[in-house]
Coordinates of C-alpha atoms and ligand atoms in Angstrom, one line a residue:
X280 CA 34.2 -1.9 -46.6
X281 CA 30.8 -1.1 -46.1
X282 CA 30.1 2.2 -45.2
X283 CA 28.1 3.4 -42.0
X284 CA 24.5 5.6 -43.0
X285 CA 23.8 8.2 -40.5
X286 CA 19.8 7.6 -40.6
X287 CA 18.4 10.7 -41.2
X288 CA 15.2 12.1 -38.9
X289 CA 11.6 11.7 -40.4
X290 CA 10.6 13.7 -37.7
X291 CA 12.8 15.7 -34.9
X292 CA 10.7 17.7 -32.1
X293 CA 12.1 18.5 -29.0
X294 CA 10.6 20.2 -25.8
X295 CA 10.5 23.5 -25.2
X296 CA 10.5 22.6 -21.3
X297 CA 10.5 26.1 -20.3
X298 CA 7.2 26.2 -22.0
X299 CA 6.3 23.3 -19.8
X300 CA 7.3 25.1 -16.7
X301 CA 5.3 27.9 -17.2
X302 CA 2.1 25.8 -17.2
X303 CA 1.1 27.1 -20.7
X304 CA -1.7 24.9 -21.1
X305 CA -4.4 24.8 -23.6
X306 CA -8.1 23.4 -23.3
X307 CA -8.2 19.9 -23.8
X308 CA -10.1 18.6 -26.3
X309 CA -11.6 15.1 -25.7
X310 CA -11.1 13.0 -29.5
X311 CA -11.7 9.8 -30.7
X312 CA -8.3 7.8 -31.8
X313 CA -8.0 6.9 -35.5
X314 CA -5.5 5.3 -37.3
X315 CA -4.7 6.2 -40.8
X316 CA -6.2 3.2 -43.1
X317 CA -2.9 2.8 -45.0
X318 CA -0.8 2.5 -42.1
X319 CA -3.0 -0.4 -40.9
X320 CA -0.9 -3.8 -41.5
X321 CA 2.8 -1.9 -41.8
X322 CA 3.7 -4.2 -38.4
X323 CA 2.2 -7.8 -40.7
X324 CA 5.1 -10.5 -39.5
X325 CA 7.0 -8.0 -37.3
X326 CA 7.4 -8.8 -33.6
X327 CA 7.8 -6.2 -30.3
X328 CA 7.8 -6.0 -26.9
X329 CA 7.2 -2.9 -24.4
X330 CA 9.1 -3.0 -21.0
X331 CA 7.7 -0.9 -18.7
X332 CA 9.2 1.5 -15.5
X333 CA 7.6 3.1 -12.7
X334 CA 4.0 3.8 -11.8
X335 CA 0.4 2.1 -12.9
X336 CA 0.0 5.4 -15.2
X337 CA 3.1 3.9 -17.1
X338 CA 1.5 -0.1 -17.1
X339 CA -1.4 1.5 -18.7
X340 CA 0.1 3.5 -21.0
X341 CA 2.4 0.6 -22.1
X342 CA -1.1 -1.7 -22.4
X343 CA -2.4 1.4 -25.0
X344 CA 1.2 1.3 -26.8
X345 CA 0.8 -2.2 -27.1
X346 CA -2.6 -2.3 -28.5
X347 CA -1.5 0.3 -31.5
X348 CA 1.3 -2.0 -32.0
X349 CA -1.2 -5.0 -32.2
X350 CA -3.7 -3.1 -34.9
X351 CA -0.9 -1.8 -37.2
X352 CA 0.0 -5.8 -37.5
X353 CA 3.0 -6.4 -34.7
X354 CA 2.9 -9.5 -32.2
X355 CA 4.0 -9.1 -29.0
X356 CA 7.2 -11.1 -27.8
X357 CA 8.4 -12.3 -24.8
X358 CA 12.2 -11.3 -25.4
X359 CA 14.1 -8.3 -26.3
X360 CA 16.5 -11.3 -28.7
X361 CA 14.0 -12.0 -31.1
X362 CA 11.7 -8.5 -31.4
X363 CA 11.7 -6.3 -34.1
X364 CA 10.8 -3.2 -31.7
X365 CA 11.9 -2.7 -28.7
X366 CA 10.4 0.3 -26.6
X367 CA 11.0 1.3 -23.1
X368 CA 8.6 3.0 -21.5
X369 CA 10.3 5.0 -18.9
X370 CA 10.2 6.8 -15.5
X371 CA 11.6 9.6 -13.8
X372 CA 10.6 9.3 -10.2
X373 CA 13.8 9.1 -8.9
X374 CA 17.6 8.7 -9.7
X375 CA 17.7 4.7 -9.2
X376 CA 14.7 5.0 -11.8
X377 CA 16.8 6.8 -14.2
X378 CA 20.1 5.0 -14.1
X379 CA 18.0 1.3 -14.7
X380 CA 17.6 2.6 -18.1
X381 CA 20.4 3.4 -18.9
X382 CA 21.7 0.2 -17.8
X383 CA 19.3 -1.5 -20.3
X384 CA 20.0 0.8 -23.4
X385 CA 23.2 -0.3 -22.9
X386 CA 22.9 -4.0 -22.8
X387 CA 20.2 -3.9 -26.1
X388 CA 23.1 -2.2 -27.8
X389 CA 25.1 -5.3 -27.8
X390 CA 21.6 -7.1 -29.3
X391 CA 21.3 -4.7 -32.1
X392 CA 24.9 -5.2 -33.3
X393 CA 23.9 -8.8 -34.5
X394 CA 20.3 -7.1 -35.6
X395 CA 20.9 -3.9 -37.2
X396 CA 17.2 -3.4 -38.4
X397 CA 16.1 -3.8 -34.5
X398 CA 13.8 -1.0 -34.2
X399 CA 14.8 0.9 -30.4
X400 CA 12.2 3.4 -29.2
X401 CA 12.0 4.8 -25.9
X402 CA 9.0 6.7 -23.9
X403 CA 7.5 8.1 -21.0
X404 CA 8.5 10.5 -18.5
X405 CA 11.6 10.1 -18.7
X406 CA 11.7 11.7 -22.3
X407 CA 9.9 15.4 -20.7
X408 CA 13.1 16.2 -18.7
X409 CA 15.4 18.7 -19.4
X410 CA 18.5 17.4 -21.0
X411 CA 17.6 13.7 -21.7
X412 CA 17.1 13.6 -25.0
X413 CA 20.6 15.2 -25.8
X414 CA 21.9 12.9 -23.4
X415 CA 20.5 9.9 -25.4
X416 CA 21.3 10.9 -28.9
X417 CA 25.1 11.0 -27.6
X418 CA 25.2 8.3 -25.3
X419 CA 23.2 5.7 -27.0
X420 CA 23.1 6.7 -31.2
X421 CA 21.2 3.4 -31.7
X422 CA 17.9 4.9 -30.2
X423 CA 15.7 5.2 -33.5
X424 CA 12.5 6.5 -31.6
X425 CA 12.1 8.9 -28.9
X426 CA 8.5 10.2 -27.6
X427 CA 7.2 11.9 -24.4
X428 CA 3.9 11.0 -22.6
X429 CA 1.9 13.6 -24.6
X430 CA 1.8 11.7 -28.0
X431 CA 1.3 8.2 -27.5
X432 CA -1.4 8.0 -29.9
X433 CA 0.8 9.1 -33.0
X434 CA 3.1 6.3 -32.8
X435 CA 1.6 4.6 -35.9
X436 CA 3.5 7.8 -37.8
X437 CA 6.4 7.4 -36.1
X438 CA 6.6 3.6 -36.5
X439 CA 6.1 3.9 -40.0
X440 CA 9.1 6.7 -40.5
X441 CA 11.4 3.9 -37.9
X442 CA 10.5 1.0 -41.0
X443 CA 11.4 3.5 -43.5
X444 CA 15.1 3.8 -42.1
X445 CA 14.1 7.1 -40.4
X446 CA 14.7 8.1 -36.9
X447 CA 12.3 9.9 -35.0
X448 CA 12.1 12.3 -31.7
X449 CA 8.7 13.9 -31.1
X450 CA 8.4 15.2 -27.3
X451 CA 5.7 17.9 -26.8
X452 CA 6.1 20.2 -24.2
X453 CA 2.3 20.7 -23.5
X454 CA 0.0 18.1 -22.5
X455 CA -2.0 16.8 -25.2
X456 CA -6.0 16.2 -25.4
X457 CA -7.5 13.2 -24.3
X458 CA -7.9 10.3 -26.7
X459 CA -11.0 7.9 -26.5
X460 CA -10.9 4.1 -27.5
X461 CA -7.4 3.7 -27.7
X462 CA -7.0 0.3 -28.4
X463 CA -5.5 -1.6 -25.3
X464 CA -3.9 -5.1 -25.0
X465 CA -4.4 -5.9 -21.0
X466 CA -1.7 -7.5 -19.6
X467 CA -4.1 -9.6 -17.6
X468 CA -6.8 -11.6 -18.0
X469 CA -9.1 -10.4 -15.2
X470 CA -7.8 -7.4 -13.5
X471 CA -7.6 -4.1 -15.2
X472 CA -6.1 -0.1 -15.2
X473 CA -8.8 2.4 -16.0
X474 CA -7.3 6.0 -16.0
X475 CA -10.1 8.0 -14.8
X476 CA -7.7 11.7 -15.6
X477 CA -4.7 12.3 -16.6
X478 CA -1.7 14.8 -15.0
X479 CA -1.1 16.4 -11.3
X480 CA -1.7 19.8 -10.2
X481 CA -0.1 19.9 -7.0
X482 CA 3.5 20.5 -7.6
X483 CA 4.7 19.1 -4.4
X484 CA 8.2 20.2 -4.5
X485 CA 10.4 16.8 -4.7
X486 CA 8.0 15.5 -7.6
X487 CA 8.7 15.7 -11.3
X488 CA 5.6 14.5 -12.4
X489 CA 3.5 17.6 -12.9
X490 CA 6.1 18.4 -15.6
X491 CA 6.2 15.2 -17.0
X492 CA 2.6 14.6 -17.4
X493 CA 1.2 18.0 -17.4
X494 CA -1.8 19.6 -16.2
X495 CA -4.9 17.5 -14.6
X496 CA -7.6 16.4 -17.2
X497 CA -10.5 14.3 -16.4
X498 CA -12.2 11.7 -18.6
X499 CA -16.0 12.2 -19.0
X500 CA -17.7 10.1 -16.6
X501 CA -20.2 8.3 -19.4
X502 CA -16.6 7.4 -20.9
X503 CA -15.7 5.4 -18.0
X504 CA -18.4 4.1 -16.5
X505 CA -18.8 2.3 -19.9
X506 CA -15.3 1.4 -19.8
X507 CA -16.1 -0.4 -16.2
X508 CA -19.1 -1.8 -17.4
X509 CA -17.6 -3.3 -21.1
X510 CA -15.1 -4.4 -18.3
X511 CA -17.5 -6.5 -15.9
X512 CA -19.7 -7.5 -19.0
X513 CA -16.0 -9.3 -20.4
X514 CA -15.5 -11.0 -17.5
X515 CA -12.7 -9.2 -15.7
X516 CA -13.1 -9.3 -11.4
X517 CA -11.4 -6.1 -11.0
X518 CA -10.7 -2.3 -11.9
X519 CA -8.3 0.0 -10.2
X520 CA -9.0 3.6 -11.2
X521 CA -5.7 5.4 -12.0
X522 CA -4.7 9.4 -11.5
X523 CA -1.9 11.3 -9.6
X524 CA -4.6 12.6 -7.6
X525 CA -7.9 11.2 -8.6
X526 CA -9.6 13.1 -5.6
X527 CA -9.1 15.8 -7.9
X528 CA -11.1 14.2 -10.3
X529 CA -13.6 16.2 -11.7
X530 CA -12.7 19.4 -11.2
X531 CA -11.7 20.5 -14.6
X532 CA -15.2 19.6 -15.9
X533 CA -17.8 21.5 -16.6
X534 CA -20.1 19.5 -14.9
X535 CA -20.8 19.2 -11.3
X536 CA -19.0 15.7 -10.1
X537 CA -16.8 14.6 -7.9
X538 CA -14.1 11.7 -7.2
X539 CA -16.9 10.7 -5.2
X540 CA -20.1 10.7 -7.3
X541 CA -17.9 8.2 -9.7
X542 CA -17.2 5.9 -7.0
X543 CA -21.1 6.1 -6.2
X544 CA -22.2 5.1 -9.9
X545 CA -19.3 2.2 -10.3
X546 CA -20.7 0.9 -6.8
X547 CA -23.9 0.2 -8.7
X548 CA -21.8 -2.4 -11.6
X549 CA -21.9 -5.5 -11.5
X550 CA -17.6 -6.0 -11.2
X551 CA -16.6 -7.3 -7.9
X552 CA -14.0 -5.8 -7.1
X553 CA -13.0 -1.6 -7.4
X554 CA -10.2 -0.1 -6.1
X555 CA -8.1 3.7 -7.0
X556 CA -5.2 4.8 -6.6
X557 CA -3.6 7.5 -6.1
X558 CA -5.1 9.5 -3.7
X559 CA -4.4 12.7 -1.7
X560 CA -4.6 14.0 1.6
X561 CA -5.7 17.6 0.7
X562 CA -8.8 16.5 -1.5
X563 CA -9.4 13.2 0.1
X564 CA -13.1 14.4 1.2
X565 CA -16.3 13.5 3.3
X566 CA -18.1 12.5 0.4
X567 CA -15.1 10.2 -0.7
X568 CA -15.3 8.7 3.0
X569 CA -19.1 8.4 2.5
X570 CA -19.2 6.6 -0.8
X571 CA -16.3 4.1 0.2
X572 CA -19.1 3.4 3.7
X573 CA -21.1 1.7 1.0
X574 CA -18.8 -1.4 0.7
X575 CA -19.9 -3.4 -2.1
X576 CA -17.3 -3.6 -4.6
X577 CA -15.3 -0.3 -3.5
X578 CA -12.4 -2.5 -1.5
X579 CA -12.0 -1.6 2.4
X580 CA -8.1 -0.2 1.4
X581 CA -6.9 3.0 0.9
X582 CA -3.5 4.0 -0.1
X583 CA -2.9 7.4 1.1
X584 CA 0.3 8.6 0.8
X585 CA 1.3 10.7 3.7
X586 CA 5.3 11.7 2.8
X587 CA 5.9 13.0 5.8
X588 CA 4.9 13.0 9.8
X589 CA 6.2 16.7 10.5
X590 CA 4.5 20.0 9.4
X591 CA 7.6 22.3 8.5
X592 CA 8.8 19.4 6.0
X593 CA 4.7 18.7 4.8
X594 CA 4.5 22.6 4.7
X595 CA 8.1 22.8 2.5
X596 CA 7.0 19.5 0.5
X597 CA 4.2 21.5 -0.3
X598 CA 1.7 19.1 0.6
X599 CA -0.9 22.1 1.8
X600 CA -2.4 19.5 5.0
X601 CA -1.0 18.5 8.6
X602 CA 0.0 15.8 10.0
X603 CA -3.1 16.8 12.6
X604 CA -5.7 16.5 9.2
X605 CA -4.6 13.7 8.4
X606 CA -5.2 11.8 11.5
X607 CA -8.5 13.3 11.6
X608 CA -9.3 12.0 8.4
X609 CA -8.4 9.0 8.7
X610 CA -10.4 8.7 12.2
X611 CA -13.2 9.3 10.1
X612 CA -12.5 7.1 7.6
X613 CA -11.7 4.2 9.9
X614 CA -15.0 5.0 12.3
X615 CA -17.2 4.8 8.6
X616 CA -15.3 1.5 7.1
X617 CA -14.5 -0.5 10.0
X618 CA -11.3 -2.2 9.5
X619 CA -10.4 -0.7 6.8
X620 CA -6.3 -1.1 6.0
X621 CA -4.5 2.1 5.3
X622 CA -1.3 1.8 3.0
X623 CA 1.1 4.7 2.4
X624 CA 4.3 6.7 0.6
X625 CA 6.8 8.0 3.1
X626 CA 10.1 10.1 2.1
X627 CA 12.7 10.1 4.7
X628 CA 15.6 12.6 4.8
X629 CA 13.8 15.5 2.4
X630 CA 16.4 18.1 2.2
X631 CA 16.3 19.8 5.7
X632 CA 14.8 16.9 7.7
X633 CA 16.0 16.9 11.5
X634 CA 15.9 13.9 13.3
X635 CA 13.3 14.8 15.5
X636 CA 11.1 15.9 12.4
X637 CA 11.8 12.2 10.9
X638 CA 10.9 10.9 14.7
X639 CA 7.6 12.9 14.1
X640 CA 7.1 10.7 10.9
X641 CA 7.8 7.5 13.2
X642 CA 5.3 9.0 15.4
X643 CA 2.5 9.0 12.8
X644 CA 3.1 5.4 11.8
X645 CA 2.2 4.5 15.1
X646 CA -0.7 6.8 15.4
X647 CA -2.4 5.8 11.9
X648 CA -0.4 2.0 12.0
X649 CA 0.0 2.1 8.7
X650 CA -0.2 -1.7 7.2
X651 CA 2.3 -1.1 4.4
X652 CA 4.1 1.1 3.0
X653 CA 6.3 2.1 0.2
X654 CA 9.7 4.4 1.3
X655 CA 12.0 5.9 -0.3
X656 CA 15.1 7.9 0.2
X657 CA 14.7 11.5 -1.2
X658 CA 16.3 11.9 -5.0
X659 CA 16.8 15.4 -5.9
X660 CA 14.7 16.4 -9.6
X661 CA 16.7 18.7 -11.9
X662 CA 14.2 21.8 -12.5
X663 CA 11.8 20.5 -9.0
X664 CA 12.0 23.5 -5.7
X665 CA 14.0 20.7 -3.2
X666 CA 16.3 20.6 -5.6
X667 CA 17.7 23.8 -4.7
X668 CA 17.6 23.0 -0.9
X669 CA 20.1 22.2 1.3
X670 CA 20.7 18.6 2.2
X671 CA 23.3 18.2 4.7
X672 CA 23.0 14.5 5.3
X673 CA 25.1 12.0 4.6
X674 CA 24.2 8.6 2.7
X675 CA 24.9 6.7 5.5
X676 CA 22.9 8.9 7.4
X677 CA 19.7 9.0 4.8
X678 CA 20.1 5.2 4.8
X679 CA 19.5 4.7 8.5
X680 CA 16.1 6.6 8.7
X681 CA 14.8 4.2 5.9
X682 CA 16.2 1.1 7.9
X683 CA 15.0 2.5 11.1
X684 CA 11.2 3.6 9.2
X685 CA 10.5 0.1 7.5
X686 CA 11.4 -1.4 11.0
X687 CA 8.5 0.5 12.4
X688 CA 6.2 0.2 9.3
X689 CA 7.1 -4.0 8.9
X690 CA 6.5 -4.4 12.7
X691 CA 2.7 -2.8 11.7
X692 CA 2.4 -4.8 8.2
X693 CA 2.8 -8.0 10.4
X694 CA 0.2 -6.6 13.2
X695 CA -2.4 -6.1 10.2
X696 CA -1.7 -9.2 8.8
X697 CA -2.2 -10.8 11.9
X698 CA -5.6 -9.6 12.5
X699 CA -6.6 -11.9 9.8
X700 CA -5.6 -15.4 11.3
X701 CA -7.9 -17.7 11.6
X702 CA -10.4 -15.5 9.5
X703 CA -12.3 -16.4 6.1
X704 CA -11.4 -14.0 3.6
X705 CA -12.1 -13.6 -0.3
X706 CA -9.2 -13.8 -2.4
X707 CA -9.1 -13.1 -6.1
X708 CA -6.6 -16.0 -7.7
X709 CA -3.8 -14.2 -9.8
X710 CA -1.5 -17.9 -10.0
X711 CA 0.6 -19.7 -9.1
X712 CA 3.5 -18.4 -6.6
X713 CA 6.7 -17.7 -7.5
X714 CA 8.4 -20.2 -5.3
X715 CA 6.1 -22.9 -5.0
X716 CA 3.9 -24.5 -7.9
X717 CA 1.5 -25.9 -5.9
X718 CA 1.0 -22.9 -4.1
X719 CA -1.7 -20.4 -5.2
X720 CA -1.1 -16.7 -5.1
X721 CA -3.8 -13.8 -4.8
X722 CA -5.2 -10.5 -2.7
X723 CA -7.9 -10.3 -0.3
X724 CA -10.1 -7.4 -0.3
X725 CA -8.1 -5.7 2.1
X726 CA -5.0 -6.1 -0.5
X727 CA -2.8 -8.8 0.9
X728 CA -1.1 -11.1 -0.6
X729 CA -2.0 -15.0 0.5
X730 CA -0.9 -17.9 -0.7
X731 CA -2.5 -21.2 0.1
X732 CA -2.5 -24.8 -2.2
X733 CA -4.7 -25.1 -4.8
X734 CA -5.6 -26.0 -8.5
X735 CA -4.9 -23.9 -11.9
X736 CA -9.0 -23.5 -12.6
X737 CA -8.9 -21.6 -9.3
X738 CA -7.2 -18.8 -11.0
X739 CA -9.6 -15.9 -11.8
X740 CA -11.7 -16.7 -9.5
X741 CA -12.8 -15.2 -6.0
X742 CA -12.5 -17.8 -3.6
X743 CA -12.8 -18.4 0.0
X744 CA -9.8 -19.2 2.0
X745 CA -9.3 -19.7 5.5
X746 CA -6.1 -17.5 7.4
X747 CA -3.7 -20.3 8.8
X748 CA -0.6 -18.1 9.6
X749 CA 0.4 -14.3 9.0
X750 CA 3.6 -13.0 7.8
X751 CA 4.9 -10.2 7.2
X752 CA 4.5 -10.0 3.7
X753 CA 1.7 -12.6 3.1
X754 CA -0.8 -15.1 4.6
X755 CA -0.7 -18.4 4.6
X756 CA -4.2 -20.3 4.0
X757 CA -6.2 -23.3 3.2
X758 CA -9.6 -23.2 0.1
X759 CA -12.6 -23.8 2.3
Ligands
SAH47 N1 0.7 10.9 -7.4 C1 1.0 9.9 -6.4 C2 2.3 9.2 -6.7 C3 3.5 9.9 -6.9 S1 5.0 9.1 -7.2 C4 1.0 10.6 -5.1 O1 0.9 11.8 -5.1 O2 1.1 10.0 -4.2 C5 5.0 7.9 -5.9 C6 5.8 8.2 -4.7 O3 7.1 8.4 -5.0 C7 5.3 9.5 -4.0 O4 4.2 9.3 -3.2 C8 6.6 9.8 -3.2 O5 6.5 9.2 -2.0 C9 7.7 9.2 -4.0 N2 8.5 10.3 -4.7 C10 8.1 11.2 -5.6 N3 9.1 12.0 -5.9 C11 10.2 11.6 -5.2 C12 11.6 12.1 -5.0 N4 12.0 13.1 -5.7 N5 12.4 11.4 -4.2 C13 11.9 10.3 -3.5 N6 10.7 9.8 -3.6 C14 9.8 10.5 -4.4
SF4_48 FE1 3.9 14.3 -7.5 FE2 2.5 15.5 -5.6 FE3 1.4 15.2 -8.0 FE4 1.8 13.0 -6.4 S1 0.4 14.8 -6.0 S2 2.2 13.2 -8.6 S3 3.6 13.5 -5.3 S4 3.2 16.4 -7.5
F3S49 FE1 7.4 7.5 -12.9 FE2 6.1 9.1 -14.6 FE3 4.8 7.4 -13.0 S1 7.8 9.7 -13.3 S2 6.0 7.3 -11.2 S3 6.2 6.8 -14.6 S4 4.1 9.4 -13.7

């Protein structure tokens, strides 16, 4: 019979997490990435595929994965049956996050029994918790590769170890410096992720990800603004800036700009369309409001996530702003961009939340009226503050204030939408819609969805189409 090999480790790093809760941080350097000339070629007939969880900081990261894959010599595959590596790229955000994950290391299992040399690596931010990676190596032994979100940019290394029948689990505790020309494969054609920093410093108290992606660090301005213009100069009709807070941008340089003066040089590029996300309530400034006023290829949307209408729970969220700021703000910011849309993040039933501090959230959607909005039923963090507060709610309870929130927030989606009919407005064509193949799909400027009938040489293009009918969650149209 032939006898099992426990696959050794080429290389076995765990966390130190406590290290990562104490914020010891180093200065970040800012590097160009190499790859080792001998390692180039190792993937030559070998096929992968990344799946991705969770936020645009992941989809990025997954594109830079990808490209590394791509210049060691993999192809990319459209199915976990017939790749040779397999990584998931994970998230932590909440439970329902976690658990998806789990659900899928489970069902590749079964695949690897028929392909034992199946490479299975996971990633992301999943892999900085506490207790995870133990979790993995007894639950699901056919993992060969873990990393964290710190060291994407040695996975040539640990690919090469994986091909040599070596397992692999490097996960640093402290963020890691900041790598330029990564190579990227961009999962579309014409739209495109630029991270502009890296990390969150605000430690709201529900949120793993300052210890999952460590402290803030911004890319050098000349770095992206090249990145935007190789961009435009290719052909592609659209950027969306990526941070966890990118009105913080900045302020770990040792120059003097801001969130703003970036928006203010991109505005001058010749890309149509620009838009960021995420931003913050605290930091979102005048000068932000300002530089958005100039229109142009800066999009009239802002997503702005707000968590929570009442100022005990924003106070014990530790969100460091009022419900009272943020309407003023965004007063502002409506009076300088007029008709601006305003999207949000809301968390219903934080630990502690009375009903009448959830109607104060209900309140707020109908003072700002929001025109989307993503909600979500708190998830308590192992090692996050909240998770140590009382929640006396029940599910059933928890579940209603969602129900009774997107009620609210759907009845304003529809309203904005609305405003739109009969309108002409710009959409950039993604494709064809998912129901209907004569039906084209894309976003206005304002970020909604429309579809309206149409040919394939459409796609990529900005076009103009005029508002027949609104939905709730998109606009019907006809090409003018
Ligand atoms: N940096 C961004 C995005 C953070 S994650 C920001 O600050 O807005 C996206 C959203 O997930 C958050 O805005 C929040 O609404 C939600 N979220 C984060 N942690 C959560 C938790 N523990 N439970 C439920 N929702 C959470
Ligand atoms: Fe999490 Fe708050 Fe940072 Fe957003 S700003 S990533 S919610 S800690
Ligand atoms: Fe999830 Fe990490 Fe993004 S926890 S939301 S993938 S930063």
């Amino acid at each position: 019979m032939e006898k099992k090999i426990k696959k050794e480790y080429g290389i076995c790093n765990k966390p130190d997490l406590k290290l990562a809760r104490k914020r010891m941080t180093k200065s970040t350097n800012i590097l160009e990435y190499k790859v080792a000339n001998e390692l180039i070629g190792i993937g030559n007939g070998k096929t992968y595929i990344v799946k991705t969880y969770g936020c645009q900081g992941n989809l990025a990261d997954s594109e830079k994965i990808s490209g590394i894959l791509e210049q060691l010599g993999f192809t990319k595959v459209e199915t976990e049956e017939i790749a040779d590596v397999v990584l998931f790229n994970t998230c932590a955000i909440r439970e329902n996050a976690e658990n998806r994950i789990y659900g899928e290391l489970g069902r590749i299992k079964r695949i690897k029994k028929n392909r034992p040399d199946m490479i299975i690596g996971i990633c992301g931010c999943m892999m900085q918790e506490e207790n995870t990676i133990e979790y993995i190596q007894k639950k699901y032994p056919h993992v060969d590769l873990i990393f964290g979100t710190h060291n994407i940019t040695d996975l040539p290394e640990y690919i090469n170890y994986n091909l040599n029948n070596k397992k692999v689990i490097d996960v640093k505790s402290i963020e890691g410096d900041i790598f330029e020309n990564v190579p990227v494969i961009r999962d579309h054609p014409y739209k495109a992720w630029v991270n502009i920093m890296y990390g969150c410093d605000e430690f709201c108290t529900y949120c793993i990800v300052p210890y999952t992606r460590g402290k803030e660090r911004s890319r050098r301005p000349d770095d992206i603004i090249k990145e935007v213009q190789d961009l435009a100069n290719a052909g592609y009709q659209e950027v969306t800036l990526l941070g966890q807070n990118v009105n913080a941008y900045g302020n770990d340089l040792k120059i003097d700009y801001t969130f703003a003066d970036l928006l203010k040089d991109l505005n001058k590029i010749n890309i149509p369309r620009i838009r960021f996300t995420t931003s913050h309530p605290r930091d979102f400034d005048d000068a932000t409001i300002e530089a958005m006023a100039l229109g142009g290829n800066i999009m009239p949307h802002l997503h702005l996530p707000v968590q929570s209408g009442n100022d005990e729970v924003l106070k014990r969220m530790n969100r460091k702003y009022t419900s009272a700021d943020y309407i003023e703000k965004m007063t502002k910011l409506k009076e300088a961009v007029p008709g601006i849309s305003i999207t949000t993040d809301i968390i219903v039933a934080f630990p502690g939340e009375t009903e009448e501090q959830f109607q104060d959230t209900i309140k707020l959607v109908k003072t700002i009226e929001f025109e989307g909005a993503f909600t979500f039923i708190y998830s308590p963090r192992e090692g996050t503050p909240a998770a140590k507060y009382e929640n006396p709610l029940t599910e059933e309870e928890k579940k209603q204030r969602l129900l009774t929130l997107n009620k609210v927030i759907n009845a304003y989606t529809n309203k904005g939408h609305k405003r739109f009919e009969n309108e002409i407005v710009e959409v950039l064509v993604d494709g064809y819609s998912k129901n209907n193949d004569n039906m084209l799909t894309g976003y206005t400027k304002h970020n909604m969805l429309v579809n309206f009938e149409g040919t394939k040489e459409l796609v990529g293009k900005i076009v103009k189409v005029k508002v027949l009918k609104a939905y709730t969650w998109h606009l019907l149209g006809e090409l003018i």
